[in-house]
Structures are given as structure tokens and as C-alpha cells.
Coordinates of C-alpha atoms and ligand atoms in Angstrom, one line a residue:
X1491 CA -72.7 -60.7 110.5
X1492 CA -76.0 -61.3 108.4
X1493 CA -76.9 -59.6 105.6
X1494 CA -79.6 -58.9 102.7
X1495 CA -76.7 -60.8 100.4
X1496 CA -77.3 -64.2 103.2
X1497 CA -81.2 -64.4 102.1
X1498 CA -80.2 -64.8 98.8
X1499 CA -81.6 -68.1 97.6
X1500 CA -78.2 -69.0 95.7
X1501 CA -76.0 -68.0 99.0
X1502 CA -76.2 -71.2 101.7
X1503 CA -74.2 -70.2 104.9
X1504 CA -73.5 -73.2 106.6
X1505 CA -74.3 -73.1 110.1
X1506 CA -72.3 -75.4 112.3
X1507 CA -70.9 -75.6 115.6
X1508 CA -67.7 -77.3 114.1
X1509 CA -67.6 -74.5 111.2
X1510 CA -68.2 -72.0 113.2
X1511 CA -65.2 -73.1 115.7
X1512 CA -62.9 -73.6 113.2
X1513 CA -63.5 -70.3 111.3
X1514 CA -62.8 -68.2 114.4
X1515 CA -59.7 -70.2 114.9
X1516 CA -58.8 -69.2 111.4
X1517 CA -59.7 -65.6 111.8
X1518 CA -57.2 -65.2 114.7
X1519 CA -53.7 -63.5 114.1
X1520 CA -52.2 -66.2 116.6
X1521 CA -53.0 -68.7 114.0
X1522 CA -49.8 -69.8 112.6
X1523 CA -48.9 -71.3 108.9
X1524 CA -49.1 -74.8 109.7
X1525 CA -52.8 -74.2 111.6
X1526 CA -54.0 -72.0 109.2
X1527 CA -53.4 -74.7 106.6
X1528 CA -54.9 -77.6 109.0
X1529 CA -58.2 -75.3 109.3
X1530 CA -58.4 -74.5 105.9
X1531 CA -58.1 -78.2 104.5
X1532 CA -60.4 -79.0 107.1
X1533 CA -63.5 -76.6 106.3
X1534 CA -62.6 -77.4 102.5
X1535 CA -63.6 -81.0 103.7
X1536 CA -66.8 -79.8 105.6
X1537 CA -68.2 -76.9 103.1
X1538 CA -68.1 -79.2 99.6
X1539 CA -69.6 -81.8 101.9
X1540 CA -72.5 -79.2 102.1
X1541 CA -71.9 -78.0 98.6
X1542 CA -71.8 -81.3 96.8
X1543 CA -75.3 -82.6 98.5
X1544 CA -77.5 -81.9 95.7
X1545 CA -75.2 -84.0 93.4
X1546 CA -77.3 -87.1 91.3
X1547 CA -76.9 -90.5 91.9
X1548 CA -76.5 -93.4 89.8
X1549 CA -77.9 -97.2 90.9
X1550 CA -74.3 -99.6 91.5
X1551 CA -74.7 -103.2 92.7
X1552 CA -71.8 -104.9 94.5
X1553 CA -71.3 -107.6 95.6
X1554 CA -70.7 -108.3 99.7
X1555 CA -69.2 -111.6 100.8
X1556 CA -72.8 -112.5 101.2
X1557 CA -75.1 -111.6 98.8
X1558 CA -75.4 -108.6 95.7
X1559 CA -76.2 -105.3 97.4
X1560 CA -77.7 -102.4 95.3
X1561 CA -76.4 -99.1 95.9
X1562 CA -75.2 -95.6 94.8
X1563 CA -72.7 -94.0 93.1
X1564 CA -72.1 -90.0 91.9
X1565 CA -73.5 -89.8 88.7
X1566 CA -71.4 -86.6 87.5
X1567 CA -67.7 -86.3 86.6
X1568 CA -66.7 -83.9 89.2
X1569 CA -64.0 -81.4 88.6
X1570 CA -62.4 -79.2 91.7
X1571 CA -61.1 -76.1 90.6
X1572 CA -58.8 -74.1 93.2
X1573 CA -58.3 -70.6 92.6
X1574 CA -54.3 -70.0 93.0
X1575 CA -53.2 -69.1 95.5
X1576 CA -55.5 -69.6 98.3
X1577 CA -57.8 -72.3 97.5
X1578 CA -55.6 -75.2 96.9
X1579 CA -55.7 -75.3 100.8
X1580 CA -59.2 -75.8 100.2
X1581 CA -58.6 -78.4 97.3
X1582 CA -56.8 -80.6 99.9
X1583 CA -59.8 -80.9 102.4
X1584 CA -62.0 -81.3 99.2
X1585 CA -60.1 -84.4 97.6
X1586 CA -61.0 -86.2 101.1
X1587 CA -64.2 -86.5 100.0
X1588 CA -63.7 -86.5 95.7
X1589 CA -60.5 -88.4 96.1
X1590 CA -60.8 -89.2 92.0
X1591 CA -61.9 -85.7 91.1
X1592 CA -60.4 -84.2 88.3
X1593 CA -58.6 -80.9 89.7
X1594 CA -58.3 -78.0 87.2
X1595 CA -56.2 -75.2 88.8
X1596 CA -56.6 -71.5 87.8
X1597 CA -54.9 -68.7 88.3
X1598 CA -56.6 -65.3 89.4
X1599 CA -54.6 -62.8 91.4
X1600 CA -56.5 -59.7 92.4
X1601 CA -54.4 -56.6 91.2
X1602 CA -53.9 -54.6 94.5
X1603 CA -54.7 -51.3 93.4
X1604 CA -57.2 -51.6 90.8
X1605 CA -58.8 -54.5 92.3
X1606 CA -59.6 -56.6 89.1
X1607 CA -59.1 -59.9 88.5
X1608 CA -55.5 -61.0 86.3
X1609 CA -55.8 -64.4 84.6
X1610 CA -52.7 -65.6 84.5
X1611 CA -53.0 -69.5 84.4
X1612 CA -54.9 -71.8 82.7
X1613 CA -54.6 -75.4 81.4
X1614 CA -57.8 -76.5 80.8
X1615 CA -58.5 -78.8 77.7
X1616 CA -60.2 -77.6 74.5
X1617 CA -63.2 -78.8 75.9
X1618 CA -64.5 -80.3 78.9
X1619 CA -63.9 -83.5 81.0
X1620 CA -66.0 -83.1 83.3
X1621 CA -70.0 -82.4 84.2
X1622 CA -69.6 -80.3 87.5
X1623 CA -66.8 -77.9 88.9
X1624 CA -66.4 -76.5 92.3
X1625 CA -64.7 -73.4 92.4
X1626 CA -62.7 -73.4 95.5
X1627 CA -61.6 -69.8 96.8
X1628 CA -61.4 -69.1 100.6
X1629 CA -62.6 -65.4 100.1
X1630 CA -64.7 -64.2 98.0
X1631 CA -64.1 -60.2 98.5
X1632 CA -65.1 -58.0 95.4
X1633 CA -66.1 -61.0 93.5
X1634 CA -63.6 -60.5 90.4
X1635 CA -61.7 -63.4 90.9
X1636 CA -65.3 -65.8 91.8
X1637 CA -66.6 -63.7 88.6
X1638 CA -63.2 -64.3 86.3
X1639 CA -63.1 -68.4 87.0
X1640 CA -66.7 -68.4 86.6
X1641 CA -66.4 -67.2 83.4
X1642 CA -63.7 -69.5 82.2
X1643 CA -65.7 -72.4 82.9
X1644 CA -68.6 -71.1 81.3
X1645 CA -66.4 -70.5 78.4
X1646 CA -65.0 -74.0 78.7
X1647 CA -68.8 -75.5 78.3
X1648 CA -69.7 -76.5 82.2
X1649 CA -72.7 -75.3 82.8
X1650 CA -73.0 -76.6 86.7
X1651 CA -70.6 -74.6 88.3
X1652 CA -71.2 -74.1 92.5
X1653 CA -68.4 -71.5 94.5
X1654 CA -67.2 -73.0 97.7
X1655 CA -65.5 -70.5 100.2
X1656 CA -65.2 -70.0 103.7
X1657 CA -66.0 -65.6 103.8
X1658 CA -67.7 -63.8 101.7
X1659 CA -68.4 -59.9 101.9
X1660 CA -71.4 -58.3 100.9
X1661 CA -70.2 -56.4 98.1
X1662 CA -68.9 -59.7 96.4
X1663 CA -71.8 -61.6 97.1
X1664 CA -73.9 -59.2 95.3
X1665 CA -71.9 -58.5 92.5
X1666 CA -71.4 -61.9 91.9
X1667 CA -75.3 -63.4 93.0
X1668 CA -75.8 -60.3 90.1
X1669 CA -74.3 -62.1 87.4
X1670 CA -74.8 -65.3 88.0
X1671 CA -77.9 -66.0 90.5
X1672 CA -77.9 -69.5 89.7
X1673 CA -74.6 -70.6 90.7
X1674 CA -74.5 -72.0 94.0
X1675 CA -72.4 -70.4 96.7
X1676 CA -71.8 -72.3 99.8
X1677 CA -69.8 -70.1 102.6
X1678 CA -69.0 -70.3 106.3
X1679 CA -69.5 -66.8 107.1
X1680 CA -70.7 -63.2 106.0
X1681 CA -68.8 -60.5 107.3
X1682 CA -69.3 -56.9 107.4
X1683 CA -68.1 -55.2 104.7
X1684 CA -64.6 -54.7 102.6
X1685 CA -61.8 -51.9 103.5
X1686 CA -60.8 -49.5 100.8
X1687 CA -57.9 -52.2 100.3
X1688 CA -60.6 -55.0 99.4
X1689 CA -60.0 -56.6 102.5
X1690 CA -62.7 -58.2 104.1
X1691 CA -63.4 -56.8 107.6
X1692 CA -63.2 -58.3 110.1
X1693 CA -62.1 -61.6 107.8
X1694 CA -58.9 -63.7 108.4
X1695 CA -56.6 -61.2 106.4
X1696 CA -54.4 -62.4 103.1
X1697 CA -55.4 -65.9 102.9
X1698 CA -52.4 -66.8 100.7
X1699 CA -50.6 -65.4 102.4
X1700 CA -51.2 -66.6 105.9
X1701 CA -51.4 -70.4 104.5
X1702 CA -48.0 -70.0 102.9
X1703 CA -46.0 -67.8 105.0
X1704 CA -45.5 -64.8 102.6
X1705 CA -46.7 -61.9 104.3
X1706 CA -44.9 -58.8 105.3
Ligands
PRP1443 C1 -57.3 -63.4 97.2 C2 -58.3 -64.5 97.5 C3 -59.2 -64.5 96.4 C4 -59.3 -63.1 96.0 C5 -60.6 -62.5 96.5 O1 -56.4 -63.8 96.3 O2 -57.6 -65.7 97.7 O3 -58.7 -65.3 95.3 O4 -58.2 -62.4 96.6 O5 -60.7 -61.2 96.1 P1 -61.8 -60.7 95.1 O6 -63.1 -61.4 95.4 O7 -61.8 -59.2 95.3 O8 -61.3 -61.1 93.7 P2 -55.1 -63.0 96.0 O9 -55.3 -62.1 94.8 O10 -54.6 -62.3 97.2 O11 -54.1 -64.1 95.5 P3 -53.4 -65.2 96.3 O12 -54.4 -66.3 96.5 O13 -52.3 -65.7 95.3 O14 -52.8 -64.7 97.5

């Protein structure tokens, strides 16, 4: 499952024994609700590991019981920003390792039959609180919904945004790698293409759906 959209310099597939385990676990349609959301929370604590390594530093000193250490600390307010539905499966595994992130939730749904983004919530603050988002999105299939959030934030004034998933298709890679080739994008997988649904293929299916138990 490589593609032209992989070599991309902004695209990072991470490459992991552990990932790659845990993906094919998630792809399965034995997977239950209650695995499906372990996996998920679990990549989401394994990709913005990956995603997040770039992030600056700022010198700390503590003090141990012996002496005053010098050390680090993340320099940037960090801000994760799930995607409703899906990626607040992904915000849980994320928070493991920003446990005093600022989390600003949007909502994108993808219309099914037109296949555009729909806005339809949206609290952020006049203006911004914080220096980096994630955009955290399990699939990233046409692109509109990467593409819509992406925007927002712009909008809002953030100008380092990265996009964590776990599957991306080509088409959306493209589109969105388009628009904005200097946003990050850290995935687990490429797969082969999308349906004439939208559905990624072979992909894991309705990722709300399967983490909440809403399908058919
Ligand atoms: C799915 C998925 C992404 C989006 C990807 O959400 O979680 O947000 O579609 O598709 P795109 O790249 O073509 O925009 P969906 O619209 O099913 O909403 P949900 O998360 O509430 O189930």
C-alpha cells in the first residue's frame, strides 16, 4: 500500500511493528466497540508521539533531593483538536502524552452524498490560546474534513498546525498535501484508493461508527 502521495516530504508514515499490529487489528470486522476504541486511543498515543517530535524545547531546572538538575520542558502551548466524531478516540491516546493540552473540538461531518465537509461545531475563542494544534482525525478520505479544520485554524491565527491519523487515501493526501504542503501529516498507513462512497478501501470502514456502536 505505497504510493506517489507516501514520498511526499509533508506525509511521514510511521513504520512500526507495534503500529502496524495494531492497525490490522483495527482494520478487522471481528474488532468489536470496546477494542476498536482500546486500538484507537492506543495509536493516538503512538502517532502524536511521532508527530509531536519536532516540538521546541525550553531550558527548566529542578531541583532533585540532591542537587539542581537542568532540564527541558515543551516550549509551545499545545492545542489537540479532535475532529467529531471519530477523533476524540484519538484525543484520548493523545492526552497520555499532552495531559495539560488545551483540547479544541470541531465538528466536521462528511455529507454522504456530496461528500463535502459540514461545519457544524465550533467554540474556539476570538483568538488563539495556543502556539500548536494537532488535528486529530482517524481517516483522512477525500480530505474535506482535514481541509475544513485546517482552515478554521488558519482562520483562528495558528499557523503550526500538523494532521495526525491513522489511514489516509491517496486521493485525500493529494488534495490536501495540494493545499497545504507544509502541514505535517503523520499516518499509520496508505491504502489503495477510495470507493464511489468515499470509503477508503481496504480501510477499517465507518470509524465513528465502529468506535461508538452506531452502524447499521
Ligand atoms: C469520517 C472520518 C473523517 C471523515 C473523513 O467522519 O472520521 O472525519 O469522514 O472523510 P473526508 O476525508 O472525506 O472528509 P464522518 O463524516 O463519518 O463523521 P463521524 O466521525 O461523526 O462518524
Amino acid at each position: 500500500m505505497t504510493t506517489d502521495a507516501a514520498v511526499k516530504s509533508s506525509v511521514r508514515i510511521v513504520d512500526h511493528p507495534a503500529i502496524r499490529t495494531k492497525v490490522t487489528q483495527l482494520r478487522s470486522h471481528t474488532t468489536g466497540a470496546h477494542a476498536f476504541r482500546d486500538l484507537i486511543e492506543e495509536l493516538g498515543t503512538l502517532l502524536i508521539y511521532e508527530a509531536s517530535r519536532s516540538l521546541k524545547l525550553r531550558d527548566v531546572t529542578v531541583e532533585t533531593p540532591l542537587a539542581p538538575a537542568t532540564g527541558s520542558a515543551i516550549a509551545p502551548r499545545i492545542g489537540l483538536v479532535p475532529i467529531l466524531r471519530a477523533g476524540t478516540g484519538l484525543l484520548q491516546g493523545a492526552l497520555h502524552v499532552f495531559p495539560d493540552a488545551q483540547v479544541w473540538h470541531l465538528g466536521v461531518y462528511r455529507d454522504e452524498h456530496r461528500l463535502v465537509p459540514v461545519e457544524y461545531y465550533n467554540r474556539l475563542p476570538p483568538h488563539p490560546t495556543v502556539d500548536v494544534c494537532f488535528i486529530l482525525d482517524p481517516m483522512l478520505a477525500t480530505g474535506g474534513s482535514a481541509l475544513s479544520a485546517t482552515d478554521v485554524l488558519l482562520r483562528w491565527g495558528v499557523e503550526d498546525i500538523r494532521f495526525v491519523g491513522i489511514i489516509g487515501a491517496p486521493e485525500g493526501i493529494t488534495v490536501f498535501t495540494a493545499r497545504y504542503p507544509q502541514i505535517p501529516v503523520t499516518l499509520a498507513a496508505i491504502d489503495d484508493c477510495l470507493n464511489h462512497r468515499g470509503f477508503i478501501v481496504p480501510g477499517l470502514g465507518d470509524a465513528g461508527d465502529r468506535q461508538f456502536g452506531t452502524g447499521a
